[in-house]
PDB file of C-alpha atoms in Angstrom:
ATOM      1  CA  UNK A   1    -211.703 -60.783  41.108  1.00 52.00           C
ATOM      2  CA  UNK A   2    -214.112 -59.773  38.373  1.00 63.00           C
ATOM      3  CA  UNK A   3    -216.830 -62.427  37.956  1.00 79.00           C
ATOM      4  CA  UNK A   4    -219.723 -60.380  36.577  1.00 83.00           C
ATOM      5  CA  UNK A   5    -221.208 -61.657  33.341  1.00 84.00           C
ATOM      6  CA  UNK A   6    -223.643 -58.774  32.805  1.00 83.00           C
ATOM      7  CA  UNK A   7    -221.199 -55.881  32.406  1.00 82.00           C
ATOM      8  CA  UNK A   8    -220.533 -54.890  28.803  1.00 84.00           C
ATOM      9  CA  UNK A   9    -216.801 -54.400  28.382  1.00 83.00           C
ATOM     10  CA  UNK A  10    -217.424 -51.452  26.042  1.00 87.00           C
ATOM     11  CA  UNK A  11    -220.162 -49.742  28.051  1.00 84.00           C
ATOM     12  CA  UNK A  12    -219.649 -46.235  29.444  1.00 82.00           C
ATOM     13  CA  UNK A  13    -219.925 -47.593  33.000  1.00 81.00           C
ATOM     14  CA  UNK A  14    -217.405 -50.451  32.660  1.00 79.00           C
ATOM     15  CA  UNK A  15    -214.322 -48.750  34.128  1.00 84.00           C
ATOM     16  CA  UNK A  16    -216.308 -47.196  36.964  1.00 82.00           C
ATOM     17  CA  UNK A  17    -217.851 -50.560  37.783  1.00 81.00           C
ATOM     18  CA  UNK A  18    -214.430 -52.164  37.919  1.00 75.00           C
ATOM     19  CA  UNK A  19    -213.111 -49.409  40.172  1.00 83.00           C
ATOM     20  CA  UNK A  20    -216.035 -49.721  42.598  1.00 79.00           C
ATOM     21  CA  UNK A  21    -215.654 -53.500  42.863  1.00 76.00           C
ATOM     22  CA  UNK A  22    -211.868 -53.341  43.283  1.00 80.00           C
ATOM     23  CA  UNK A  23    -212.230 -50.749  46.049  1.00 80.00           C
ATOM     24  CA  UNK A  24    -214.998 -52.752  47.777  1.00 76.00           C
ATOM     25  CA  UNK A  25    -217.490 -49.922  47.334  1.00 78.00           C
ATOM     26  CA  UNK A  26    -219.959 -52.172  45.515  1.00 77.00           C
ATOM     27  CA  UNK A  27    -220.092 -55.938  45.737  1.00 78.00           C
ATOM     28  CA  UNK A  28    -222.640 -56.733  43.022  1.00 77.00           C
ATOM     29  CA  UNK A  29    -226.152 -58.093  43.267  1.00 81.00           C
ATOM     30  CA  UNK A  30    -225.001 -61.743  43.195  1.00 83.00           C
ATOM     31  CA  UNK A  31    -221.653 -63.513  42.808  1.00 83.00           C
ATOM     32  CA  UNK A  32    -221.953 -63.291  39.018  1.00 86.00           C
ATOM     33  CA  UNK A  33    -224.145 -60.230  38.385  1.00 82.00           C
ATOM     34  CA  UNK A  34    -223.465 -56.548  38.820  1.00 81.00           C
ATOM     35  CA  UNK A  35    -226.888 -55.425  37.499  1.00 79.00           C
ATOM     36  CA  UNK A  36    -225.680 -52.193  35.874  1.00 79.00           C
ATOM     37  CA  UNK A  37    -229.131 -51.323  34.509  1.00 82.00           C
ATOM     38  CA  UNK A  38    -231.014 -51.891  37.761  1.00 82.00           C
ATOM     39  CA  UNK A  39    -232.221 -48.742  39.511  1.00 88.00           C
ATOM     40  CA  UNK A  40    -230.008 -47.982  42.498  1.00 92.00           C
ATOM     41  CA  UNK A  41    -231.676 -47.449  45.863  1.00 95.00           C
ATOM     42  CA  UNK A  42    -231.209 -44.725  48.425  1.00 96.00           C
ATOM     43  CA  UNK A  43    -229.580 -47.214  50.793  1.00 95.00           C
ATOM     44  CA  UNK A  44    -227.132 -48.359  48.113  1.00 93.00           C
ATOM     45  CA  UNK A  45    -225.869 -44.826  47.483  1.00 96.00           C
ATOM     46  CA  UNK A  46    -225.471 -44.112  51.188  1.00 97.00           C
ATOM     47  CA  UNK A  47    -223.587 -47.391  51.598  1.00 96.00           C
ATOM     48  CA  UNK A  48    -221.195 -46.573  48.756  1.00 95.00           C
ATOM     49  CA  UNK A  49    -220.380 -43.197  50.328  1.00 97.00           C
ATOM     50  CA  UNK A  50    -219.937 -44.811  53.756  1.00 97.00           C
ATOM     51  CA  UNK A  51    -217.610 -47.450  52.337  1.00 95.00           C
ATOM     52  CA  UNK A  52    -215.635 -44.673  50.636  1.00 95.00           C
ATOM     53  CA  UNK A  53    -215.009 -43.319  54.135  1.00 97.00           C
ATOM     54  CA  UNK A  54    -213.809 -46.751  55.393  1.00 96.00           C
ATOM     55  CA  UNK A  55    -217.047 -47.616  57.200  1.00 96.00           C
ATOM     56  CA  UNK A  56    -216.870 -45.324  60.236  1.00 97.00           C
ATOM     57  CA  UNK A  57    -219.044 -46.290  63.191  1.00 95.00           C
ATOM     58  CA  UNK A  58    -221.248 -43.600  64.705  1.00 94.00           C
ATOM     59  CA  UNK A  59    -223.077 -44.274  67.957  1.00 91.00           C
ATOM     60  CA  UNK A  60    -226.128 -42.124  67.222  1.00 92.00           C
ATOM     61  CA  UNK A  61    -229.670 -43.380  67.126  1.00 92.00           C
ATOM     62  CA  UNK A  62    -231.371 -43.536  63.744  1.00 92.00           C
ATOM     63  CA  UNK A  63    -234.520 -41.397  63.578  1.00 92.00           C
ATOM     64  CA  UNK A  64    -236.152 -43.431  60.792  1.00 96.00           C
ATOM     65  CA  UNK A  65    -238.620 -46.198  61.618  1.00 96.00           C
ATOM     66  CA  UNK A  66    -237.849 -47.942  58.322  1.00 97.00           C
ATOM     67  CA  UNK A  67    -234.101 -48.314  58.924  1.00 97.00           C
ATOM     68  CA  UNK A  68    -233.722 -51.287  61.237  1.00 95.00           C
ATOM     69  CA  UNK A  69    -230.645 -52.573  62.981  1.00 95.00           C
ATOM     70  CA  UNK A  70    -228.609 -55.230  61.211  1.00 95.00           C
ATOM     71  CA  UNK A  71    -229.291 -54.307  57.593  1.00 95.00           C
ATOM     72  CA  UNK A  72    -226.311 -53.900  55.255  1.00 94.00           C
ATOM     73  CA  UNK A  73    -227.043 -50.168  55.132  1.00 96.00           C
ATOM     74  CA  UNK A  74    -227.868 -49.456  58.805  1.00 97.00           C
ATOM     75  CA  UNK A  75    -224.459 -48.085  59.804  1.00 97.00           C
ATOM     76  CA  UNK A  76    -224.187 -46.197  56.513  1.00 97.00           C
ATOM     77  CA  UNK A  77    -227.484 -44.382  57.112  1.00 97.00           C
ATOM     78  CA  UNK A  78    -226.478 -43.644  60.718  1.00 96.00           C
ATOM     79  CA  UNK A  79    -223.174 -42.126  59.494  1.00 97.00           C
ATOM     80  CA  UNK A  80    -224.813 -40.166  56.659  1.00 97.00           C
ATOM     81  CA  UNK A  81    -227.503 -38.687  58.927  1.00 96.00           C
ATOM     82  CA  UNK A  82    -224.898 -37.769  61.533  1.00 96.00           C
ATOM     83  CA  UNK A  83    -222.896 -35.895  58.881  1.00 97.00           C
ATOM     84  CA  UNK A  84    -225.892 -34.189  57.216  1.00 96.00           C
ATOM     85  CA  UNK A  85    -225.343 -36.042  53.962  1.00 97.00           C
ATOM     86  CA  UNK A  86    -228.863 -37.462  53.885  1.00 95.00           C
ATOM     87  CA  UNK A  87    -232.255 -36.671  55.201  1.00 89.00           C
ATOM     88  CA  UNK A  88    -235.416 -38.656  54.926  1.00 91.00           C
ATOM     89  CA  UNK A  89    -238.702 -38.079  53.191  1.00 93.00           C
ATOM     90  CA  UNK A  90    -239.759 -36.929  56.634  1.00 92.00           C
ATOM     91  CA  UNK A  91    -238.225 -36.813  60.097  1.00 92.00           C
ATOM     92  CA  UNK A  92    -239.100 -40.482  60.560  1.00 96.00           C
ATOM     93  CA  UNK A  93    -239.075 -42.063  57.064  1.00 97.00           C
ATOM     94  CA  UNK A  94    -235.938 -42.712  55.002  1.00 97.00           C
ATOM     95  CA  UNK A  95    -237.310 -45.215  52.430  1.00 97.00           C
ATOM     96  CA  UNK A  96    -234.061 -47.175  52.049  1.00 97.00           C
ATOM     97  CA  UNK A  97    -235.368 -49.427  49.280  1.00 95.00           C
ATOM     98  CA  UNK A  98    -236.824 -46.651  47.114  1.00 96.00           C
ATOM     99  CA  UNK A  99    -235.027 -46.080  43.834  1.00 96.00           C
ATOM    100  CA  UNK A 100    -232.993 -42.916  44.098  1.00 96.00           C
ATOM    101  CA  UNK A 101    -233.994 -40.079  41.798  1.00 97.00           C
ATOM    102  CA  UNK A 102    -231.502 -38.032  39.849  1.00 97.00           C
ATOM    103  CA  UNK A 103    -232.114 -35.014  42.093  1.00 97.00           C
ATOM    104  CA  UNK A 104    -231.777 -37.086  45.283  1.00 97.00           C
ATOM    105  CA  UNK A 105    -228.492 -38.486  43.994  1.00 96.00           C
ATOM    106  CA  UNK A 106    -227.287 -34.973  43.179  1.00 97.00           C
ATOM    107  CA  UNK A 107    -228.269 -33.779  46.665  1.00 97.00           C
ATOM    108  CA  UNK A 108    -226.433 -36.632  48.392  1.00 97.00           C
ATOM    109  CA  UNK A 109    -223.301 -36.142  46.315  1.00 97.00           C
ATOM    110  CA  UNK A 110    -223.458 -32.369  46.833  1.00 98.00           C
ATOM    111  CA  UNK A 111    -223.701 -32.780  50.614  1.00 98.00           C
ATOM    112  CA  UNK A 112    -220.995 -35.436  50.607  1.00 98.00           C
ATOM    113  CA  UNK A 113    -218.711 -33.057  48.692  1.00 98.00           C
ATOM    114  CA  UNK A 114    -219.436 -30.371  51.281  1.00 98.00           C
ATOM    115  CA  UNK A 115    -218.675 -32.897  54.036  1.00 98.00           C
ATOM    116  CA  UNK A 116    -215.285 -33.445  52.366  1.00 97.00           C
ATOM    117  CA  UNK A 117    -214.719 -29.658  52.432  1.00 98.00           C
ATOM    118  CA  UNK A 118    -214.528 -29.514  48.645  1.00 97.00           C
ATOM    119  CA  UNK A 119    -215.749 -26.738  46.381  1.00 96.00           C
ATOM    120  CA  UNK A 120    -219.448 -26.786  45.459  1.00 97.00           C
ATOM    121  CA  UNK A 121    -219.899 -23.280  44.096  1.00 96.00           C
ATOM    122  CA  UNK A 122    -220.317 -24.257  40.425  1.00 96.00           C
ATOM    123  CA  UNK A 123    -223.798 -23.601  39.093  1.00 97.00           C
ATOM    124  CA  UNK A 124    -224.692 -24.694  35.577  1.00 97.00           C
ATOM    125  CA  UNK A 125    -227.440 -22.853  33.737  1.00 97.00           C
ATOM    126  CA  UNK A 126    -230.234 -25.407  33.477  1.00 97.00           C
ATOM    127  CA  UNK A 127    -232.758 -23.062  31.859  1.00 96.00           C
ATOM    128  CA  UNK A 128    -232.571 -24.953  28.545  1.00 96.00           C
ATOM    129  CA  UNK A 129    -234.288 -27.962  30.091  1.00 97.00           C
ATOM    130  CA  UNK A 130    -238.046 -27.933  29.600  1.00 98.00           C
ATOM    131  CA  UNK A 131    -238.528 -29.754  32.907  1.00 97.00           C
ATOM    132  CA  UNK A 132    -236.284 -27.551  35.046  1.00 96.00           C
ATOM    133  CA  UNK A 133    -239.316 -26.420  37.051  1.00 97.00           C
ATOM    134  CA  UNK A 134    -239.665 -30.038  38.253  1.00 98.00           C
ATOM    135  CA  UNK A 135    -236.416 -29.775  40.242  1.00 98.00           C
ATOM    136  CA  UNK A 136    -237.364 -29.752  43.919  1.00 97.00           C
ATOM    137  CA  UNK A 137    -236.360 -26.648  45.840  1.00 97.00           C
ATOM    138  CA  UNK A 138    -234.069 -28.624  48.180  1.00 96.00           C
ATOM    139  CA  UNK A 139    -232.154 -30.025  45.192  1.00 97.00           C
ATOM    140  CA  UNK A 140    -231.764 -26.948  42.969  1.00 98.00           C
ATOM    141  CA  UNK A 141    -228.234 -25.972  44.054  1.00 98.00           C
ATOM    142  CA  UNK A 142    -227.200 -29.631  43.993  1.00 98.00           C
ATOM    143  CA  UNK A 143    -228.573 -30.209  40.479  1.00 98.00           C
ATOM    144  CA  UNK A 144    -226.901 -27.063  39.179  1.00 98.00           C
ATOM    145  CA  UNK A 145    -223.619 -28.134  40.777  1.00 98.00           C
ATOM    146  CA  UNK A 146    -223.926 -31.714  39.486  1.00 97.00           C
ATOM    147  CA  UNK A 147    -224.610 -30.442  35.965  1.00 97.00           C
ATOM    148  CA  UNK A 148    -221.705 -28.005  36.240  1.00 98.00           C
ATOM    149  CA  UNK A 149    -219.307 -30.797  37.214  1.00 97.00           C
ATOM    150  CA  UNK A 150    -220.665 -33.228  34.626  1.00 95.00           C
ATOM    151  CA  UNK A 151    -221.892 -35.693  37.241  1.00 94.00           C
ATOM    152  CA  UNK A 152    -225.374 -35.307  35.796  1.00 94.00           C
ATOM    153  CA  UNK A 153    -226.273 -34.408  32.256  1.00 94.00           C
ATOM    154  CA  UNK A 154    -229.631 -34.036  30.638  1.00 95.00           C
ATOM    155  CA  UNK A 155    -231.259 -37.205  29.407  1.00 95.00           C
ATOM    156  CA  UNK A 156    -231.636 -35.269  26.144  1.00 96.00           C
ATOM    157  CA  UNK A 157    -230.808 -31.751  25.019  1.00 95.00           C
ATOM    158  CA  UNK A 158    -234.162 -30.528  26.363  1.00 97.00           C
ATOM    159  CA  UNK A 159    -234.937 -32.819  29.318  1.00 98.00           C
ATOM    160  CA  UNK A 160    -233.140 -33.115  32.659  1.00 98.00           C
ATOM    161  CA  UNK A 161    -235.497 -35.651  34.285  1.00 97.00           C
ATOM    162  CA  UNK A 162    -234.801 -34.704  37.927  1.00 98.00           C
ATOM    163  CA  UNK A 163    -237.393 -37.191  39.190  1.00 97.00           C
ATOM    164  CA  UNK A 164    -236.099 -39.983  36.954  1.00 96.00           C
ATOM    165  CA  UNK A 165    -234.372 -42.976  38.510  1.00 93.00           C
ATOM    166  CA  UNK A 166    -230.640 -43.554  38.589  1.00 89.00           C
ATOM    167  CA  UNK A 167    -228.870 -46.784  37.646  1.00 83.00           C
TER     168      UNK A 167
END
């Protein structure tokens, strides 16, 4: 049932929001709010991907000191690490509550697509973006792929904002 009073019926994200709620991928931030303009965290993205896979349980240890047992995202992080979909800021820090950047989101989606054995060879030319040099080395292929597929677009005709947050 759709009970969210903060989702504009005519907004670009409306249909996607509905889909995610109907499929139990996202449950909202409260019983009546979806918070479509709130920055999404690293743990939220991992949890959405994990729920897409029907919440598989992996019996591996989690290498990150900041991912504790019993959090809503614990099993999702465990699954994503096991399947090389995510890595941390270091070998021991995941930062689950950090807002996810556009390049981090691209990298997670790129690796998830690889995990699904889908094609990731598309590489958009991002040379028109003045801030293309700000794309981290680890995320370059992922950003080019995400731009090629239309998952990510520039925030303007000249700016990509790879370090910008995602909502």
